[in-house]
Amino acid sequence: MDTEVGSYITPAFFSVVIAIFIMTMFLMIFLTIYMDERTKHQHTLQQAIFHSLTEAIFITNEEGNILSINEKGEEFFHIKKQEVSGKPITNFLSFLTKFSSSPQDQMYSTVFVNDKQYRICVNITKATFEFMEQYIISVRDVTKEHLQKKQLEEATNRYRSLFDVSPLSIVLHKGEEIISVNARFLKMLQFEHGKEIVGRNITEFIDKSQRQHIKNRIDQFMKLEDEDSFFIDEMKVKTNQNHQLSVQATSIVIIINGENYIQTITQDVTENHRAKETLQYLNSHDSLTDLPNRTLFHQIVKQDLWKVEQENKQAFMLSIDIDRFKQINDAIGHHGGDQVLIEATRRIKSCLGSNDTLSRMGEMNLCCIPHKRKKKYFS
């Protein structure tokens, strides 16, 4: 039996086994060298990335002890790598008390470095390197961004406060869509709540005769690329109670998040217009008879003469004097004379058409430009 087994182990078989063993050993050595080189290459690459990052980077173990820090970290925290190796990360980032058990993706906090305050953003990433759990902690200085954001919020709050309490009526709109209005604007248009008007088309409240003009203005403004442009318009608007107001509107471009908005400041000038119209009326009409005075009469005559020339027609004017008016004044006084003049005016106007003009030219002199020439009017 031993002779039979021994017969299988021949020198040739033994040589094959030795050759396979040697090849296996060479393959294992090659794989070991390859993996070692690959690990070294990865480590070199990781170190290059680690030290070239513009953010401060800590690497810690699961216990939170520092294993390494990059140059940016040394620069930001004013420390050296050899000084911090093995120390707890909480010595520098005190708020990271339980990060190893439940790391957060991103955290914001405040730290003091050499008695100077910084606002930082911290990101924690869990990684496995050479069969060991590690934590990569990146620290980004966001102090400038934080201050800018804070300043922007303060400016926004100031603008919002000024917008809300302004004694002027203000509406913010994107194109024709109303985005926001202040209390004064709501009061002017007789609305109770902003939700009643926000989202609506601003041209809804503008007189139909002016809508296209305002639409063109808005289209022009939405294409501008700067905030220096403005326009001033007077327009008639309709309130929630269907009252008509005259307003002066000053509109400017406001760029918010790269998009054009229009802020329109409006002032109700209805009373000013009424006062102006009243003054113009008083300056052109006789206070006693309410007839056009000499100034207005001359303007009417010029218009009528121009029309007559254009139409190649004829015109005539009638001058009317009240007989013995001075004796009437002397007999019953000026008040009585005034009543006679008022009654004479009433009777003459009753004989005139709507297009005829009657004017008081002097104390007892009236002028008439009739457009109807029938005798019965002047009999």
Short mmCIF file of C-alpha atoms in Angstrom, two decimals:
data_model
loop_
_atom_site.label_atom_id
_atom_site.label_comp_id
_atom_site.label_asym_id
_atom_site.label_seq_id
_atom_site.Cartn_x
_atom_site.Cartn_y
_atom_site.Cartn_z
CA MET A 1 0.00 0.00 0.00
CA ASP A 2 2.80 2.43 0.94
CA THR A 3 4.49 1.49 -2.26
CA GLU A 4 1.36 2.45 -4.22
CA VAL A 5 1.06 5.91 -2.53
CA GLY A 6 4.72 6.62 -2.93
CA SER A 7 4.46 5.81 -6.58
CA TYR A 8 2.20 8.88 -7.09
CA ILE A 9 4.74 11.31 -5.53
CA THR A 10 7.14 11.43 -8.36
CA PRO A 11 9.81 14.11 -8.89
CA ALA A 12 7.70 15.63 -11.69
CA PHE A 13 4.65 15.96 -9.45
CA PHE A 14 6.75 17.47 -6.69
CA SER A 15 8.20 20.02 -9.14
CA VAL A 16 4.71 21.09 -10.23
CA VAL A 17 3.65 21.62 -6.62
CA ILE A 18 6.76 23.67 -5.89
CA ALA A 19 6.19 25.77 -9.03
CA ILE A 20 2.58 26.49 -8.07
CA PHE A 21 3.64 27.44 -4.55
CA ILE A 22 6.34 29.81 -5.84
CA MET A 23 3.91 31.44 -8.32
CA THR A 24 1.36 31.88 -5.55
CA MET A 25 3.97 33.50 -3.33
CA PHE A 26 5.05 35.87 -6.13
CA LEU A 27 1.41 36.77 -6.81
CA MET A 28 0.79 37.51 -3.13
CA ILE A 29 3.96 39.61 -2.94
CA PHE A 30 2.90 41.52 -6.09
CA LEU A 31 -0.60 42.13 -4.74
CA THR A 32 0.84 43.25 -1.41
CA ILE A 33 3.22 45.69 -3.12
CA TYR A 34 0.40 46.92 -5.42
CA MET A 35 -2.01 47.49 -2.56
CA ASP A 36 0.71 49.17 -0.53
CA GLU A 37 1.53 51.51 -3.43
CA ARG A 38 -2.13 52.19 -4.02
CA THR A 39 -2.63 52.97 -0.34
CA LYS A 40 0.39 55.27 -0.40
CA HIS A 41 -0.94 56.96 -3.52
CA GLN A 42 -4.38 57.44 -1.98
CA HIS A 43 -2.81 58.71 1.23
CA THR A 44 -0.64 61.15 -0.75
CA LEU A 45 -3.68 62.31 -2.71
CA GLN A 46 -5.73 62.68 0.47
CA GLN A 47 -2.94 64.65 2.11
CA ALA A 48 -2.64 66.91 -0.95
CA ILE A 49 -6.37 67.60 -0.89
CA PHE A 50 -6.35 67.90 2.90
CA HIS A 51 -3.63 70.53 2.92
CA SER A 52 -4.82 72.43 -0.16
CA LEU A 53 -8.34 73.08 1.11
CA THR A 54 -9.17 76.70 1.87
CA GLU A 55 -11.17 75.69 4.94
CA ALA A 56 -9.80 74.69 8.32
CA ILE A 57 -9.91 70.87 8.62
CA PHE A 58 -9.61 68.71 11.74
CA ILE A 59 -9.43 64.91 11.67
CA THR A 60 -10.39 63.16 14.91
CA ASN A 61 -10.95 59.62 16.11
CA GLU A 62 -14.21 58.30 17.53
CA GLU A 63 -13.33 59.65 20.97
CA GLY A 64 -13.02 63.17 19.57
CA ASN A 65 -9.25 63.41 19.93
CA ILE A 66 -7.44 65.32 17.18
CA LEU A 67 -5.37 63.20 14.80
CA SER A 68 -4.42 65.93 12.33
CA ILE A 69 -5.07 69.51 11.24
CA ASN A 70 -4.32 71.22 7.93
CA GLU A 71 -2.37 74.44 7.32
CA LYS A 72 -5.54 76.51 7.02
CA GLY A 73 -6.63 75.24 10.42
CA GLU A 74 -3.27 76.12 11.93
CA GLU A 75 -3.53 79.60 10.41
CA PHE A 76 -7.13 80.23 11.49
CA PHE A 77 -6.79 78.96 15.07
CA HIS A 78 -3.17 80.18 15.50
CA ILE A 79 -1.94 76.73 16.56
CA LYS A 80 0.59 74.12 15.40
CA LYS A 81 -0.17 70.53 14.45
CA GLN A 82 2.20 69.06 17.02
CA GLU A 83 0.60 71.16 19.75
CA VAL A 84 -2.93 69.85 19.20
CA SER A 85 -2.32 66.21 18.26
CA GLY A 86 -4.17 63.98 20.71
CA LYS A 87 -6.08 66.84 22.33
CA PRO A 88 -9.89 66.89 22.46
CA ILE A 89 -11.58 68.78 19.65
CA THR A 90 -13.77 70.46 22.29
CA ASN A 91 -10.72 72.53 23.30
CA PHE A 92 -11.29 74.50 20.08
CA LEU A 93 -14.92 73.76 19.23
CA SER A 94 -16.60 73.54 22.63
CA PHE A 95 -20.08 73.02 21.19
CA LEU A 96 -19.07 69.64 19.68
CA THR A 97 -19.85 67.61 22.79
CA LYS A 98 -21.61 64.58 21.31
CA PHE A 99 -20.75 64.79 17.66
CA SER A 100 -19.15 61.35 17.53
CA SER A 101 -22.37 59.55 18.39
CA SER A 102 -24.70 61.61 16.20
CA PRO A 103 -22.81 63.92 13.84
CA GLN A 104 -24.80 66.73 12.23
CA ASP A 105 -24.36 67.71 8.60
CA GLN A 106 -23.95 71.43 9.28
CA MET A 107 -23.80 73.65 12.33
CA TYR A 108 -23.32 77.35 12.93
CA SER A 109 -21.66 78.73 16.01
CA THR A 110 -19.46 81.49 17.37
CA VAL A 111 -15.85 80.99 18.50
CA PHE A 112 -13.22 83.29 19.95
CA VAL A 113 -9.68 83.13 18.60
CA ASN A 114 -7.16 85.41 20.29
CA ASP A 115 -10.07 87.37 21.81
CA LYS A 116 -11.55 87.97 18.37
CA GLN A 117 -15.05 86.73 17.63
CA TYR A 118 -15.77 84.68 14.51
CA ARG A 119 -18.92 83.19 13.09
CA ILE A 120 -18.21 79.71 11.72
CA CYS A 121 -19.99 76.98 9.77
CA VAL A 122 -19.00 73.43 10.75
CA ASN A 123 -19.52 70.30 8.64
CA ILE A 124 -18.82 66.81 10.03
CA THR A 125 -18.26 63.76 7.84
CA LYS A 126 -17.73 60.23 9.14
CA ALA A 127 -15.18 58.15 7.21
CA THR A 128 -13.27 54.87 7.52
CA PHE A 129 -9.55 55.00 6.84
CA GLU A 130 -7.28 51.98 7.28
CA PHE A 131 -10.04 50.13 9.16
CA MET A 132 -10.40 52.99 11.67
CA GLU A 133 -13.45 55.23 12.11
CA GLN A 134 -12.52 58.89 11.77
CA TYR A 135 -14.33 62.22 11.62
CA ILE A 136 -13.46 64.97 9.16
CA ILE A 137 -14.48 68.33 10.61
CA SER A 138 -14.38 71.32 8.25
CA VAL A 139 -14.58 74.82 9.72
CA ARG A 140 -15.49 77.71 7.42
CA ASP A 141 -15.23 81.35 8.46
CA VAL A 142 -18.59 82.94 7.57
CA THR A 143 -18.13 86.12 9.62
CA LYS A 144 -18.34 88.45 6.60
CA GLU A 145 -21.34 86.63 5.15
CA HIS A 146 -23.02 86.71 8.57
CA LEU A 147 -22.43 90.45 8.95
CA GLN A 148 -23.65 91.11 5.41
CA LYS A 149 -26.75 89.02 6.03
CA LYS A 150 -27.35 90.81 9.33
CA GLN A 151 -26.91 94.22 7.69
CA LEU A 152 -29.25 93.19 4.88
CA GLU A 153 -31.86 92.03 7.40
CA GLU A 154 -31.52 95.30 9.33
CA ALA A 155 -31.84 97.32 6.11
CA THR A 156 -34.85 95.23 5.09
CA ASN A 157 -36.46 95.77 8.50
CA ARG A 158 -35.79 99.52 8.31
CA TYR A 159 -37.28 99.65 4.82
CA ARG A 160 -40.27 97.60 5.99
CA SER A 161 -40.80 99.95 8.94
CA LEU A 162 -40.54 103.06 6.77
CA PHE A 163 -42.80 101.42 4.18
CA ASP A 164 -45.46 100.56 6.76
CA VAL A 165 -45.52 103.82 8.73
CA SER A 166 -44.86 106.23 5.87
CA PRO A 167 -47.36 109.11 5.67
CA LEU A 168 -47.25 108.61 1.89
CA SER A 169 -49.24 105.97 0.04
CA ILE A 170 -46.83 103.32 -1.28
CA VAL A 171 -47.40 100.29 -3.48
CA LEU A 172 -44.77 97.75 -4.58
CA HIS A 173 -45.57 95.94 -7.80
CA LYS A 174 -43.79 93.54 -10.14
CA GLY A 175 -44.94 94.58 -13.55
CA GLU A 176 -48.67 95.11 -13.16
CA GLU A 177 -49.07 92.67 -10.24
CA ILE A 178 -49.38 94.28 -6.81
CA ILE A 179 -46.92 92.69 -4.35
CA SER A 180 -47.31 94.83 -1.25
CA VAL A 181 -49.07 98.00 -0.07
CA ASN A 182 -48.80 100.08 3.07
CA ALA A 183 -51.62 101.17 5.36
CA ARG A 184 -51.79 104.65 3.84
CA PHE A 185 -52.35 103.22 0.36
CA LEU A 186 -55.14 100.98 1.66
CA LYS A 187 -56.79 103.96 3.32
CA MET A 188 -56.54 106.06 0.16
CA LEU A 189 -58.27 103.38 -1.92
CA GLN A 190 -60.73 102.61 0.91
CA PHE A 191 -59.68 99.00 1.56
CA GLU A 192 -59.51 97.35 4.98
CA HIS A 193 -56.89 94.62 4.45
CA GLY A 194 -53.89 94.12 2.20
CA LYS A 195 -55.14 90.70 1.07
CA GLU A 196 -58.02 92.48 -0.70
CA ILE A 197 -55.61 94.15 -3.10
CA VAL A 198 -52.34 92.16 -3.14
CA GLY A 199 -52.06 90.02 -6.27
CA ARG A 200 -54.44 92.18 -8.30
CA ASN A 201 -53.54 94.12 -11.43
CA ILE A 202 -52.62 97.69 -10.54
CA THR A 203 -54.21 99.06 -13.71
CA GLU A 204 -57.63 97.93 -12.41
CA PHE A 205 -57.69 101.07 -10.28
CA ILE A 206 -56.62 103.49 -13.02
CA ASP A 207 -59.06 105.39 -15.22
CA LYS A 208 -59.63 103.58 -18.52
CA SER A 209 -58.43 106.57 -20.54
CA GLN A 210 -54.98 106.32 -18.91
CA ARG A 211 -54.51 102.55 -18.61
CA GLN A 212 -52.59 102.00 -21.84
CA HIS A 213 -50.22 104.86 -21.05
CA ILE A 214 -49.47 103.37 -17.62
CA LYS A 215 -49.06 99.87 -19.10
CA ASN A 216 -46.46 101.24 -21.52
CA ARG A 217 -44.64 102.97 -18.65
CA ILE A 218 -44.53 99.75 -16.64
CA ASP A 219 -43.26 97.70 -19.61
CA GLN A 220 -40.52 100.26 -20.13
CA PHE A 221 -39.48 100.21 -16.48
CA MET A 222 -39.37 96.41 -16.24
CA LYS A 223 -36.65 96.38 -18.91
CA LEU A 224 -34.33 98.84 -17.14
CA GLU A 225 -31.09 97.61 -15.57
CA ASP A 226 -30.46 100.37 -13.01
CA GLU A 227 -32.25 101.96 -10.08
CA ASP A 228 -31.68 105.60 -11.08
CA SER A 229 -34.71 105.96 -13.33
CA PHE A 230 -38.07 107.28 -12.20
CA PHE A 231 -41.17 108.81 -13.69
CA ILE A 232 -43.88 111.12 -12.36
CA ASP A 233 -47.44 110.96 -13.62
CA GLU A 234 -50.77 112.41 -12.65
CA MET A 235 -53.67 110.04 -13.03
CA LYS A 236 -57.20 109.39 -11.95
CA VAL A 237 -57.83 106.30 -9.83
CA LYS A 238 -60.95 104.57 -8.62
CA THR A 239 -61.43 103.65 -4.95
CA ASN A 240 -63.13 100.58 -3.52
CA GLN A 241 -66.26 102.73 -3.08
CA ASN A 242 -66.13 103.84 -6.75
CA HIS A 243 -65.00 107.36 -5.86
CA GLN A 244 -62.60 108.99 -8.27
CA LEU A 245 -59.37 110.53 -6.99
CA SER A 246 -56.66 112.55 -8.69
CA VAL A 247 -53.23 111.30 -7.62
CA GLN A 248 -49.65 112.20 -8.37
CA ALA A 249 -47.54 109.04 -8.71
CA THR A 250 -43.75 108.85 -8.52
CA SER A 251 -42.38 105.46 -9.58
CA ILE A 252 -38.83 104.13 -9.20
CA VAL A 253 -37.16 100.82 -10.06
CA ILE A 254 -36.08 98.56 -7.19
CA ILE A 255 -33.94 95.50 -7.97
CA ILE A 256 -34.63 92.60 -5.59
CA ASN A 257 -32.71 89.34 -6.06
CA GLY A 258 -31.79 90.42 -9.57
CA GLU A 259 -35.39 91.11 -10.61
CA ASN A 260 -37.02 94.46 -11.34
CA TYR A 261 -39.79 95.70 -9.10
CA ILE A 262 -41.48 99.10 -9.18
CA GLN A 263 -42.17 101.14 -6.07
CA THR A 264 -44.81 103.78 -6.66
CA ILE A 265 -45.38 106.56 -4.14
CA THR A 266 -48.75 108.21 -4.59
CA GLN A 267 -50.19 111.44 -3.22
CA ASP A 268 -53.87 112.29 -3.28
CA VAL A 269 -54.11 115.70 -4.98
CA THR A 270 -57.88 115.64 -5.48
CA GLU A 271 -58.47 118.59 -3.14
CA ASN A 272 -55.63 120.52 -4.77
CA HIS A 273 -57.23 119.97 -8.16
CA ARG A 274 -60.62 121.03 -6.85
CA ALA A 275 -59.14 124.16 -5.28
CA LYS A 276 -57.29 124.93 -8.51
CA GLU A 277 -60.43 124.39 -10.58
CA THR A 278 -62.44 126.56 -8.17
CA LEU A 279 -59.86 129.34 -8.36
CA GLN A 280 -59.81 129.15 -12.15
CA TYR A 281 -63.60 129.29 -12.20
CA LEU A 282 -63.70 132.32 -9.89
CA ASN A 283 -61.08 134.07 -12.01
CA SER A 284 -63.12 133.53 -15.16
CA HIS A 285 -66.69 134.09 -13.91
CA ASP A 286 -68.68 136.99 -12.47
CA SER A 287 -69.28 136.42 -8.77
CA LEU A 288 -72.81 137.93 -8.83
CA THR A 289 -74.38 136.40 -11.94
CA ASP A 290 -72.07 133.37 -12.33
CA LEU A 291 -71.64 134.37 -15.99
CA PRO A 292 -68.31 134.25 -17.85
CA ASN A 293 -66.41 137.48 -17.25
CA ARG A 294 -64.63 139.66 -19.80
CA THR A 295 -61.45 137.50 -19.83
CA LEU A 296 -63.26 134.22 -20.48
CA PHE A 297 -65.60 135.90 -22.98
CA HIS A 298 -62.62 137.01 -25.09
CA GLN A 299 -61.29 133.43 -25.11
CA ILE A 300 -64.70 132.11 -26.20
CA VAL A 301 -64.92 134.74 -28.96
CA LYS A 302 -61.51 133.69 -30.31
CA GLN A 303 -62.55 130.04 -30.38
CA ASP A 304 -65.87 130.82 -32.06
CA LEU A 305 -64.24 133.04 -34.68
CA TRP A 306 -61.71 130.32 -35.50
CA LYS A 307 -64.53 127.79 -35.87
CA VAL A 308 -66.54 130.16 -38.07
CA GLU A 309 -63.54 130.69 -40.35
CA GLN A 310 -62.94 126.94 -40.61
CA GLU A 311 -66.58 126.26 -41.49
CA ASN A 312 -66.91 129.38 -43.68
CA LYS A 313 -69.95 130.57 -41.76
CA GLN A 314 -71.11 133.83 -40.19
CA ALA A 315 -71.40 134.86 -36.55
CA PHE A 316 -72.90 137.75 -34.69
CA MET A 317 -72.73 139.18 -31.18
CA LEU A 318 -75.47 140.90 -29.22
CA SER A 319 -74.71 143.63 -26.65
CA ILE A 320 -77.37 144.12 -23.99
CA ASP A 321 -77.68 147.14 -21.65
CA ILE A 322 -80.19 147.38 -18.82
CA ASP A 323 -82.07 150.68 -19.13
CA ARG A 324 -82.09 153.11 -16.21
CA PHE A 325 -79.94 150.75 -14.13
CA LYS A 326 -78.30 153.67 -12.32
CA GLN A 327 -81.70 155.02 -11.29
CA ILE A 328 -82.67 151.57 -10.02
CA ASN A 329 -79.54 151.46 -7.87
CA ASP A 330 -80.23 154.94 -6.52
CA ALA A 331 -83.89 154.13 -5.81
CA ILE A 332 -83.63 150.71 -4.12
CA GLY A 333 -79.93 150.46 -3.33
CA HIS A 334 -77.13 148.27 -4.65
CA HIS A 335 -78.61 145.09 -3.20
CA GLY A 336 -81.85 145.75 -5.07
CA GLY A 337 -79.87 146.55 -8.22
CA ASP A 338 -78.02 143.25 -7.85
CA GLN A 339 -81.33 141.37 -7.65
CA VAL A 340 -82.55 143.11 -10.82
CA LEU A 341 -79.34 142.12 -12.62
CA ILE A 342 -79.64 138.50 -11.43
CA GLU A 343 -83.27 138.32 -12.60
CA ALA A 344 -82.40 139.88 -15.97
CA THR A 345 -79.64 137.30 -16.39
CA ARG A 346 -82.03 134.46 -15.56
CA ARG A 347 -84.62 135.64 -18.11
CA ILE A 348 -82.06 136.10 -20.89
CA LYS A 349 -80.48 132.67 -20.23
CA SER A 350 -83.92 131.07 -20.44
CA CYS A 351 -84.11 132.29 -24.04
CA LEU A 352 -80.71 130.86 -25.01
CA GLY A 353 -79.64 127.43 -26.11
CA SER A 354 -77.07 125.27 -24.37
CA ASN A 355 -74.36 126.26 -26.88
CA ASP A 356 -75.02 130.01 -26.62
CA THR A 357 -72.77 132.24 -24.55
CA LEU A 358 -73.89 135.05 -22.24
CA SER A 359 -71.27 137.13 -20.48
CA ARG A 360 -71.21 140.10 -18.10
CA MET A 361 -68.86 142.72 -19.53
CA GLY A 362 -69.50 145.60 -17.14
CA GLU A 363 -71.73 146.82 -14.34
CA MET A 364 -74.89 146.81 -16.48
CA ASN A 365 -73.65 145.48 -19.80
CA LEU A 366 -74.12 141.90 -21.04
CA CYS A 367 -72.85 140.33 -24.26
CA CYS A 368 -74.38 137.36 -26.00
CA ILE A 369 -73.11 135.09 -28.77
CA PRO A 370 -76.20 133.19 -29.91
CA HIS A 371 -75.94 130.22 -32.25
CA LYS A 372 -79.70 130.08 -32.93
CA ARG A 373 -81.09 133.14 -34.73
CA LYS A 374 -84.83 132.72 -34.41
CA LYS A 375 -86.69 135.95 -33.62
CA LYS A 376 -88.67 134.49 -30.76
CA TYR A 377 -85.51 134.30 -28.66
CA PHE A 378 -85.02 138.06 -28.74
CA SER A 379 -88.57 139.47 -29.05
#
